[in-house]
């Protein structure tokens, strides 16, 4: 079944998503990106994002949320630099 997660962000964790199968689109940083099996999405804390599954090939995902992770030079709950 296709699905859509409306625009949202997380104020207390970084989110890592692995695409197990299916197709869809991700909207983040005002950019729409097509996504497919094997892709990995990383959303730092407070990053607005939206996910939408394809109608014919619904997305199946593994979602990991991490709190309190630190990378030198980056804010709390950030594992990638901005952009």
PDB file of N, CA and C in Angstrom:
ATOM      1  N   UNK A   1       0.847  -1.182   0.000  1.00  0.00           N
ATOM      2  CA  UNK A   1       0.000   0.000   0.000  1.00  0.00           C
ATOM      3  C   UNK A   1       0.889   1.241   0.000  1.00  0.00           C
ATOM      4  N   UNK A   2       0.640   2.165  -0.922  1.00  0.00           N
ATOM      5  CA  UNK A   2       1.429   3.401  -0.924  1.00  0.00           C
ATOM      6  C   UNK A   2       1.111   4.257   0.292  1.00  0.00           C
ATOM      7  N   UNK A   3       2.049   5.096   0.684  1.00  0.00           N
ATOM      8  CA  UNK A   3       1.852   5.934   1.851  1.00  0.00           C
ATOM      9  C   UNK A   3       2.626   7.234   1.692  1.00  0.00           C
ATOM     10  N   UNK A   4       2.315   8.192   2.559  1.00  0.00           N
ATOM     11  CA  UNK A   4       2.972   9.497   2.562  1.00  0.00           C
ATOM     12  C   UNK A   4       3.125   9.965   4.002  1.00  0.00           C
ATOM     13  N   UNK A   5       4.317  10.433   4.346  1.00  0.00           N
ATOM     14  CA  UNK A   5       4.554  11.047   5.653  1.00  0.00           C
ATOM     15  C   UNK A   5       4.710  12.545   5.384  1.00  0.00           C
ATOM     16  N   UNK A   6       3.763  13.374   5.850  1.00  0.00           N
ATOM     17  CA  UNK A   6       3.824  14.810   5.567  1.00  0.00           C
ATOM     18  C   UNK A   6       5.071  15.472   6.147  1.00  0.00           C
ATOM     19  N   UNK A   7       5.350  16.678   5.677  1.00  0.00           N
ATOM     20  CA  UNK A   7       6.515  17.446   6.102  1.00  0.00           C
ATOM     21  C   UNK A   7       6.591  17.491   7.636  1.00  0.00           C
ATOM     22  N   UNK A   8       7.759  17.149   8.163  1.00  0.00           N
ATOM     23  CA  UNK A   8       7.971  17.131   9.612  1.00  0.00           C
ATOM     24  C   UNK A   8       9.470  17.194   9.900  1.00  0.00           C
ATOM     25  N   UNK A   9       9.813  17.355  11.161  1.00  0.00           N
ATOM     26  CA  UNK A   9      11.205  17.281  11.601  1.00  0.00           C
ATOM     27  C   UNK A   9      11.218  16.650  12.988  1.00  0.00           C
ATOM     28  N   UNK A  10      12.399  16.348  13.476  1.00  0.00           N
ATOM     29  CA  UNK A  10      12.558  15.743  14.792  1.00  0.00           C
ATOM     30  C   UNK A  10      13.448  16.653  15.629  1.00  0.00           C
ATOM     31  N   UNK A  11      12.985  17.014  16.807  1.00  0.00           N
ATOM     32  CA  UNK A  11      13.728  17.990  17.610  1.00  0.00           C
ATOM     33  C   UNK A  11      14.655  17.360  18.644  1.00  0.00           C
ATOM     34  N   UNK A  12      14.746  16.023  18.646  1.00  0.00           N
ATOM     35  CA  UNK A  12      15.592  15.409  19.674  1.00  0.00           C
ATOM     36  C   UNK A  12      16.378  14.188  19.190  1.00  0.00           C
ATOM     37  N   UNK A  13      16.468  13.978  17.885  1.00  0.00           N
ATOM     38  CA  UNK A  13      17.283  12.868  17.378  1.00  0.00           C
ATOM     39  C   UNK A  13      17.621  13.050  15.907  1.00  0.00           C
ATOM     40  N   UNK A  14      18.652  12.313  15.467  1.00  0.00           N
ATOM     41  CA  UNK A  14      18.991  12.207  14.056  1.00  0.00           C
ATOM     42  C   UNK A  14      18.332  10.929  13.539  1.00  0.00           C
ATOM     43  N   UNK A  15      17.821  10.966  12.319  1.00  0.00           N
ATOM     44  CA  UNK A  15      17.109   9.825  11.739  1.00  0.00           C
ATOM     45  C   UNK A  15      17.891   9.298  10.543  1.00  0.00           C
ATOM     46  N   UNK A  16      18.114   7.978  10.533  1.00  0.00           N
ATOM     47  CA  UNK A  16      18.762   7.315   9.413  1.00  0.00           C
ATOM     48  C   UNK A  16      17.762   6.306   8.858  1.00  0.00           C
ATOM     49  N   UNK A  17      17.538   6.341   7.545  1.00  0.00           N
ATOM     50  CA  UNK A  17      16.544   5.472   6.916  1.00  0.00           C
ATOM     51  C   UNK A  17      17.211   4.694   5.784  1.00  0.00           C
ATOM     52  N   UNK A  18      17.036   3.374   5.783  1.00  0.00           N
ATOM     53  CA  UNK A  18      17.529   2.512   4.711  1.00  0.00           C
ATOM     54  C   UNK A  18      16.342   2.013   3.901  1.00  0.00           C
ATOM     55  N   UNK A  19      16.403   2.175   2.578  1.00  0.00           N
ATOM     56  CA  UNK A  19      15.320   1.737   1.692  1.00  0.00           C
ATOM     57  C   UNK A  19      15.556   0.268   1.332  1.00  0.00           C
ATOM     58  N   UNK A  20      14.721  -0.624   1.881  1.00  0.00           N
ATOM     59  CA  UNK A  20      14.847  -2.067   1.640  1.00  0.00           C
ATOM     60  C   UNK A  20      14.309  -2.466   0.269  1.00  0.00           C
ATOM     61  N   UNK A  21      13.185  -1.853  -0.107  1.00  0.00           N
ATOM     62  CA  UNK A  21      12.613  -2.112  -1.431  1.00  0.00           C
ATOM     63  C   UNK A  21      11.606  -1.023  -1.754  1.00  0.00           C
ATOM     64  N   UNK A  22      11.202  -1.004  -3.010  1.00  0.00           N
ATOM     65  CA  UNK A  22      10.224  -0.025  -3.461  1.00  0.00           C
ATOM     66  C   UNK A  22      10.857   1.229  -4.023  1.00  0.00           C
ATOM     67  N   UNK A  23       9.971   2.178  -4.333  1.00  0.00           N
ATOM     68  CA  UNK A  23      10.390   3.469  -4.881  1.00  0.00           C
ATOM     69  C   UNK A  23       9.561   4.569  -4.252  1.00  0.00           C
ATOM     70  N   UNK A  24      10.073   5.785  -4.332  1.00  0.00           N
ATOM     71  CA  UNK A  24       9.329   6.918  -3.805  1.00  0.00           C
ATOM     72  C   UNK A  24      10.076   8.205  -4.025  1.00  0.00           C
ATOM     73  N   UNK A  25       9.641   9.232  -3.319  1.00  0.00           N
ATOM     74  CA  UNK A  25      10.307  10.528  -3.376  1.00  0.00           C
ATOM     75  C   UNK A  25      10.489  11.063  -1.962  1.00  0.00           C
ATOM     76  N   UNK A  26      11.535  11.849  -1.807  1.00  0.00           N
ATOM     77  CA  UNK A  26      11.844  12.516  -0.552  1.00  0.00           C
ATOM     78  C   UNK A  26      11.930  14.004  -0.860  1.00  0.00           C
ATOM     79  N   UNK A  27      11.324  14.819  -0.018  1.00  0.00           N
ATOM     80  CA  UNK A  27      11.453  16.268  -0.139  1.00  0.00           C
ATOM     81  C   UNK A  27      12.209  16.753   1.085  1.00  0.00           C
ATOM     82  N   UNK A  28      13.377  17.368   0.853  1.00  0.00           N
ATOM     83  CA  UNK A  28      14.193  17.891   1.937  1.00  0.00           C
ATOM     84  C   UNK A  28      15.049  19.015   1.383  1.00  0.00           C
ATOM     85  N   UNK A  29      15.233  20.051   2.175  1.00  0.00           N
ATOM     86  CA  UNK A  29      16.011  21.216   1.726  1.00  0.00           C
ATOM     87  C   UNK A  29      15.445  21.788   0.427  1.00  0.00           C
ATOM     88  N   UNK A  30      14.115  21.770   0.305  1.00  0.00           N
ATOM     89  CA  UNK A  30      13.404  22.297  -0.877  1.00  0.00           C
ATOM     90  C   UNK A  30      13.766  21.560  -2.161  1.00  0.00           C
ATOM     91  N   UNK A  31      14.280  20.360  -2.033  1.00  0.00           N
ATOM     92  CA  UNK A  31      14.659  19.558  -3.188  1.00  0.00           C
ATOM     93  C   UNK A  31      13.899  18.234  -3.151  1.00  0.00           C
ATOM     94  N   UNK A  32      13.308  17.865  -4.299  1.00  0.00           N
ATOM     95  CA  UNK A  32      12.602  16.590  -4.402  1.00  0.00           C
ATOM     96  C   UNK A  32      13.556  15.583  -5.036  1.00  0.00           C
ATOM     97  N   UNK A  33      13.746  14.450  -4.338  1.00  0.00           N
ATOM     98  CA  UNK A  33      14.705  13.443  -4.773  1.00  0.00           C
ATOM     99  C   UNK A  33      13.984  12.109  -4.955  1.00  0.00           C
ATOM    100  N   UNK A  34      14.169  11.485  -6.120  1.00  0.00           N
ATOM    101  CA  UNK A  34      13.648  10.138  -6.332  1.00  0.00           C
ATOM    102  C   UNK A  34      14.508   9.172  -5.537  1.00  0.00           C
ATOM    103  N   UNK A  35      13.868   8.177  -4.942  1.00  0.00           N
ATOM    104  CA  UNK A  35      14.609   7.222  -4.116  1.00  0.00           C
ATOM    105  C   UNK A  35      14.223   5.798  -4.509  1.00  0.00           C
ATOM    106  N   UNK A  36      15.143   4.869  -4.262  1.00  0.00           N
ATOM    107  CA  UNK A  36      14.983   3.495  -4.716  1.00  0.00           C
ATOM    108  C   UNK A  36      15.689   2.559  -3.735  1.00  0.00           C
ATOM    109  N   UNK A  37      15.496   1.272  -3.938  1.00  0.00           N
ATOM    110  CA  UNK A  37      16.099   0.257  -3.081  1.00  0.00           C
ATOM    111  C   UNK A  37      17.604   0.493  -2.931  1.00  0.00           C
ATOM    112  N   UNK A  38      18.092   0.392  -1.687  1.00  0.00           N
ATOM    113  CA  UNK A  38      19.506   0.558  -1.402  1.00  0.00           C
ATOM    114  C   UNK A  38      19.904   1.959  -0.986  1.00  0.00           C
ATOM    115  N   UNK A  39      19.022   2.932  -1.184  1.00  0.00           N
ATOM    116  CA  UNK A  39      19.333   4.307  -0.780  1.00  0.00           C
ATOM    117  C   UNK A  39      19.319   4.439   0.743  1.00  0.00           C
ATOM    118  N   UNK A  40      20.091   5.408   1.228  1.00  0.00           N
ATOM    119  CA  UNK A  40      20.118   5.742   2.647  1.00  0.00           C
ATOM    120  C   UNK A  40      19.838   7.227   2.782  1.00  0.00           C
ATOM    121  N   UNK A  41      18.910   7.584   3.669  1.00  0.00           N
ATOM    122  CA  UNK A  41      18.578   8.981   3.951  1.00  0.00           C
ATOM    123  C   UNK A  41      19.073   9.288   5.353  1.00  0.00           C
ATOM    124  N   UNK A  42      19.646  10.471   5.527  1.00  0.00           N
ATOM    125  CA  UNK A  42      20.073  10.931   6.844  1.00  0.00           C
ATOM    126  C   UNK A  42      19.455  12.293   7.082  1.00  0.00           C
ATOM    127  N   UNK A  43      18.689  12.413   8.163  1.00  0.00           N
ATOM    128  CA  UNK A  43      18.072  13.682   8.540  1.00  0.00           C
ATOM    129  C   UNK A  43      18.626  14.091   9.901  1.00  0.00           C
ATOM    130  N   UNK A  44      19.460  15.129   9.902  1.00  0.00           N
ATOM    131  CA  UNK A  44      19.914  15.679  11.170  1.00  0.00           C
ATOM    132  C   UNK A  44      18.717  16.217  11.952  1.00  0.00           C
ATOM    133  N   UNK A  45      18.901  16.423  13.237  1.00  0.00           N
ATOM    134  CA  UNK A  45      17.869  17.042  14.073  1.00  0.00           C
ATOM    135  C   UNK A  45      17.395  18.345  13.424  1.00  0.00           C
ATOM    136  N   UNK A  46      16.089  18.593  13.470  1.00  0.00           N
ATOM    137  CA  UNK A  46      15.446  19.826  12.997  1.00  0.00           C
ATOM    138  C   UNK A  46      15.425  20.008  11.487  1.00  0.00           C
ATOM    139  N   UNK A  47      15.763  18.993  10.701  1.00  0.00           N
ATOM    140  CA  UNK A  47      15.696  19.095   9.248  1.00  0.00           C
ATOM    141  C   UNK A  47      14.288  18.716   8.788  1.00  0.00           C
ATOM    142  N   UNK A  48      13.609  19.646   8.108  1.00  0.00           N
ATOM    143  CA  UNK A  48      12.282  19.356   7.564  1.00  0.00           C
ATOM    144  C   UNK A  48      12.409  18.359   6.425  1.00  0.00           C
ATOM    145  N   UNK A  49      11.515  17.360   6.427  1.00  0.00           N
ATOM    146  CA  UNK A  49      11.524  16.367   5.358  1.00  0.00           C
ATOM    147  C   UNK A  49      10.151  15.721   5.212  1.00  0.00           C
ATOM    148  N   UNK A  50       9.919  15.188   4.022  1.00  0.00           N
ATOM    149  CA  UNK A  50       8.656  14.514   3.688  1.00  0.00           C
ATOM    150  C   UNK A  50       9.012  13.292   2.857  1.00  0.00           C
ATOM    151  N   UNK A  51       8.288  12.203   3.062  1.00  0.00           N
ATOM    152  CA  UNK A  51       8.520  10.982   2.303  1.00  0.00           C
ATOM    153  C   UNK A  51       7.207  10.523   1.680  1.00  0.00           C
ATOM    154  N   UNK A  52       7.305  10.048   0.439  1.00  0.00           N
ATOM    155  CA  UNK A  52       6.113   9.594  -0.272  1.00  0.00           C
ATOM    156  C   UNK A  52       6.449   8.318  -1.030  1.00  0.00           C
ATOM    157  N   UNK A  53       5.668   7.271  -0.795  1.00  0.00           N
ATOM    158  CA  UNK A  53       5.878   5.986  -1.434  1.00  0.00           C
ATOM    159  C   UNK A  53       5.232   5.958  -2.820  1.00  0.00           C
ATOM    160  N   UNK A  54       5.838   5.228  -3.740  1.00  0.00           N
ATOM    161  CA  UNK A  54       5.289   5.020  -5.082  1.00  0.00           C
ATOM    162  C   UNK A  54       4.043   4.140  -5.000  1.00  0.00           C
ATOM    163  N   UNK A  55       3.080   4.410  -5.848  1.00  0.00           N
ATOM    164  CA  UNK A  55       1.828   3.641  -5.844  1.00  0.00           C
ATOM    165  C   UNK A  55       2.043   2.197  -6.283  1.00  0.00           C
ATOM    166  N   UNK A  56       2.845   1.983  -7.329  1.00  0.00           N
ATOM    167  CA  UNK A  56       3.039   0.637  -7.874  1.00  0.00           C
ATOM    168  C   UNK A  56       4.127  -0.158  -7.162  1.00  0.00           C
ATOM    169  N   UNK A  57       5.094   0.539  -6.566  1.00  0.00           N
ATOM    170  CA  UNK A  57       6.204  -0.118  -5.878  1.00  0.00           C
ATOM    171  C   UNK A  57       6.392   0.522  -4.505  1.00  0.00           C
ATOM    172  N   UNK A  58       5.528   0.203  -3.532  1.00  0.00           N
ATOM    173  CA  UNK A  58       5.577   0.841  -2.210  1.00  0.00           C
ATOM    174  C   UNK A  58       6.926   0.663  -1.513  1.00  0.00           C
ATOM    175  N   UNK A  59       7.333   1.696  -0.800  1.00  0.00           N
ATOM    176  CA  UNK A  59       8.579   1.662  -0.045  1.00  0.00           C
ATOM    177  C   UNK A  59       8.473   0.759   1.173  1.00  0.00           C
ATOM    178  N   UNK A  60       9.553   0.046   1.452  1.00  0.00           N
ATOM    179  CA  UNK A  60       9.725  -0.701   2.685  1.00  0.00           C
ATOM    180  C   UNK A  60      11.043  -0.213   3.282  1.00  0.00           C
ATOM    181  N   UNK A  61      11.019   0.239   4.535  1.00  0.00           N
ATOM    182  CA  UNK A  61      12.148   0.948   5.127  1.00  0.00           C
ATOM    183  C   UNK A  61      12.592   0.353   6.453  1.00  0.00           C
ATOM    184  N   UNK A  62      13.863   0.568   6.776  1.00  0.00           N
ATOM    185  CA  UNK A  62      14.379   0.373   8.129  1.00  0.00           C
ATOM    186  C   UNK A  62      14.720   1.764   8.633  1.00  0.00           C
ATOM    187  N   UNK A  63      14.182   2.129   9.791  1.00  0.00           N
ATOM    188  CA  UNK A  63      14.351   3.465  10.355  1.00  0.00           C
ATOM    189  C   UNK A  63      15.128   3.357  11.659  1.00  0.00           C
ATOM    190  N   UNK A  64      16.204   4.156  11.777  1.00  0.00           N
ATOM    191  CA  UNK A  64      17.018   4.178  12.984  1.00  0.00           C
ATOM    192  C   UNK A  64      17.046   5.600  13.522  1.00  0.00           C
ATOM    193  N   UNK A  65      16.746   5.767  14.787  1.00  0.00           N
ATOM    194  CA  UNK A  65      16.802   7.078  15.439  1.00  0.00           C
ATOM    195  C   UNK A  65      17.919   7.045  16.472  1.00  0.00           C
ATOM    196  N   UNK A  66      18.791   8.070  16.433  1.00  0.00           N
ATOM    197  CA  UNK A  66      19.923   8.142  17.349  1.00  0.00           C
ATOM    198  C   UNK A  66      19.861   9.444  18.135  1.00  0.00           C
ATOM    199  N   UNK A  67      20.066   9.364  19.439  1.00  0.00           N
ATOM    200  CA  UNK A  67      20.080  10.552  20.308  1.00  0.00           C
ATOM    201  C   UNK A  67      21.456  10.705  20.927  1.00  0.00           C
ATOM    202  N   UNK A  68      21.876  11.989  21.049  1.00  0.00           N
ATOM    203  CA  UNK A  68      23.096  12.277  21.778  1.00  0.00           C
ATOM    204  C   UNK A  68      24.367  11.879  21.067  1.00  0.00           C
ATOM    205  N   UNK A  69      24.268  11.644  19.780  1.00  0.00           N
ATOM    206  CA  UNK A  69      25.470  11.312  19.032  1.00  0.00           C
ATOM    207  C   UNK A  69      26.275  12.577  18.775  1.00  0.00           C
ATOM    208  N   UNK A  70      27.569  12.489  18.872  1.00  0.00           N
ATOM    209  CA  UNK A  70      28.422  13.658  18.681  1.00  0.00           C
ATOM    210  C   UNK A  70      29.463  13.382  17.609  1.00  0.00           C
ATOM    211  N   UNK A  71      29.619  14.342  16.727  1.00  0.00           N
ATOM    212  CA  UNK A  71      30.679  14.334  15.726  1.00  0.00           C
ATOM    213  C   UNK A  71      31.437  15.643  15.921  1.00  0.00           C
ATOM    214  N   UNK A  72      32.746  15.562  16.004  1.00  0.00           N
ATOM    215  CA  UNK A  72      33.544  16.771  16.226  1.00  0.00           C
ATOM    216  C   UNK A  72      33.154  17.882  15.263  1.00  0.00           C
ATOM    217  N   UNK A  73      32.868  19.057  15.813  1.00  0.00           N
ATOM    218  CA  UNK A  73      32.561  20.229  15.017  1.00  0.00           C
ATOM    219  C   UNK A  73      31.110  20.358  14.591  1.00  0.00           C
ATOM    220  N   UNK A  74      30.266  19.373  14.922  1.00  0.00           N
ATOM    221  CA  UNK A  74      28.854  19.426  14.549  1.00  0.00           C
ATOM    222  C   UNK A  74      27.982  19.525  15.793  1.00  0.00           C
ATOM    223  N   UNK A  75      26.800  20.141  15.665  1.00  0.00           N
ATOM    224  CA  UNK A  75      25.887  20.232  16.812  1.00  0.00           C
ATOM    225  C   UNK A  75      25.393  18.851  17.255  1.00  0.00           C
ATOM    226  N   UNK A  76      24.823  18.794  18.443  1.00  0.00           N
ATOM    227  CA  UNK A  76      24.220  17.576  18.990  1.00  0.00           C
ATOM    228  C   UNK A  76      23.184  17.036  18.000  1.00  0.00           C
ATOM    229  N   UNK A  77      23.135  15.723  17.855  1.00  0.00           N
ATOM    230  CA  UNK A  77      22.194  15.023  16.962  1.00  0.00           C
ATOM    231  C   UNK A  77      22.373  15.408  15.495  1.00  0.00           C
ATOM    232  N   UNK A  78      23.616  15.667  15.114  1.00  0.00           N
ATOM    233  CA  UNK A  78      23.979  15.893  13.705  1.00  0.00           C
ATOM    234  C   UNK A  78      25.126  14.933  13.390  1.00  0.00           C
ATOM    235  N   UNK A  79      25.001  14.216  12.273  1.00  0.00           N
ATOM    236  CA  UNK A  79      26.097  13.348  11.860  1.00  0.00           C
ATOM    237  C   UNK A  79      26.646  13.746  10.486  1.00  0.00           C
ATOM    238  N   UNK A  80      25.969  14.693   9.820  1.00  0.00           N
ATOM    239  CA  UNK A  80      26.442  15.254   8.561  1.00  0.00           C
ATOM    240  C   UNK A  80      26.432  16.765   8.657  1.00  0.00           C
ATOM    241  N   UNK A  81      27.371  17.452   7.989  1.00  0.00           N
ATOM    242  CA  UNK A  81      27.318  18.911   7.979  1.00  0.00           C
ATOM    243  C   UNK A  81      26.115  19.395   7.191  1.00  0.00           C
ATOM    244  N   UNK A  82      25.673  20.631   7.428  1.00  0.00           N
ATOM    245  CA  UNK A  82      24.522  21.191   6.699  1.00  0.00           C
ATOM    246  C   UNK A  82      24.731  21.073   5.208  1.00  0.00           C
ATOM    247  N   UNK A  83      23.589  20.809   4.498  1.00  0.00           N
ATOM    248  CA  UNK A  83      23.644  20.725   3.042  1.00  0.00           C
ATOM    249  C   UNK A  83      24.017  19.356   2.562  1.00  0.00           C
TER     250      UNK A  83
END
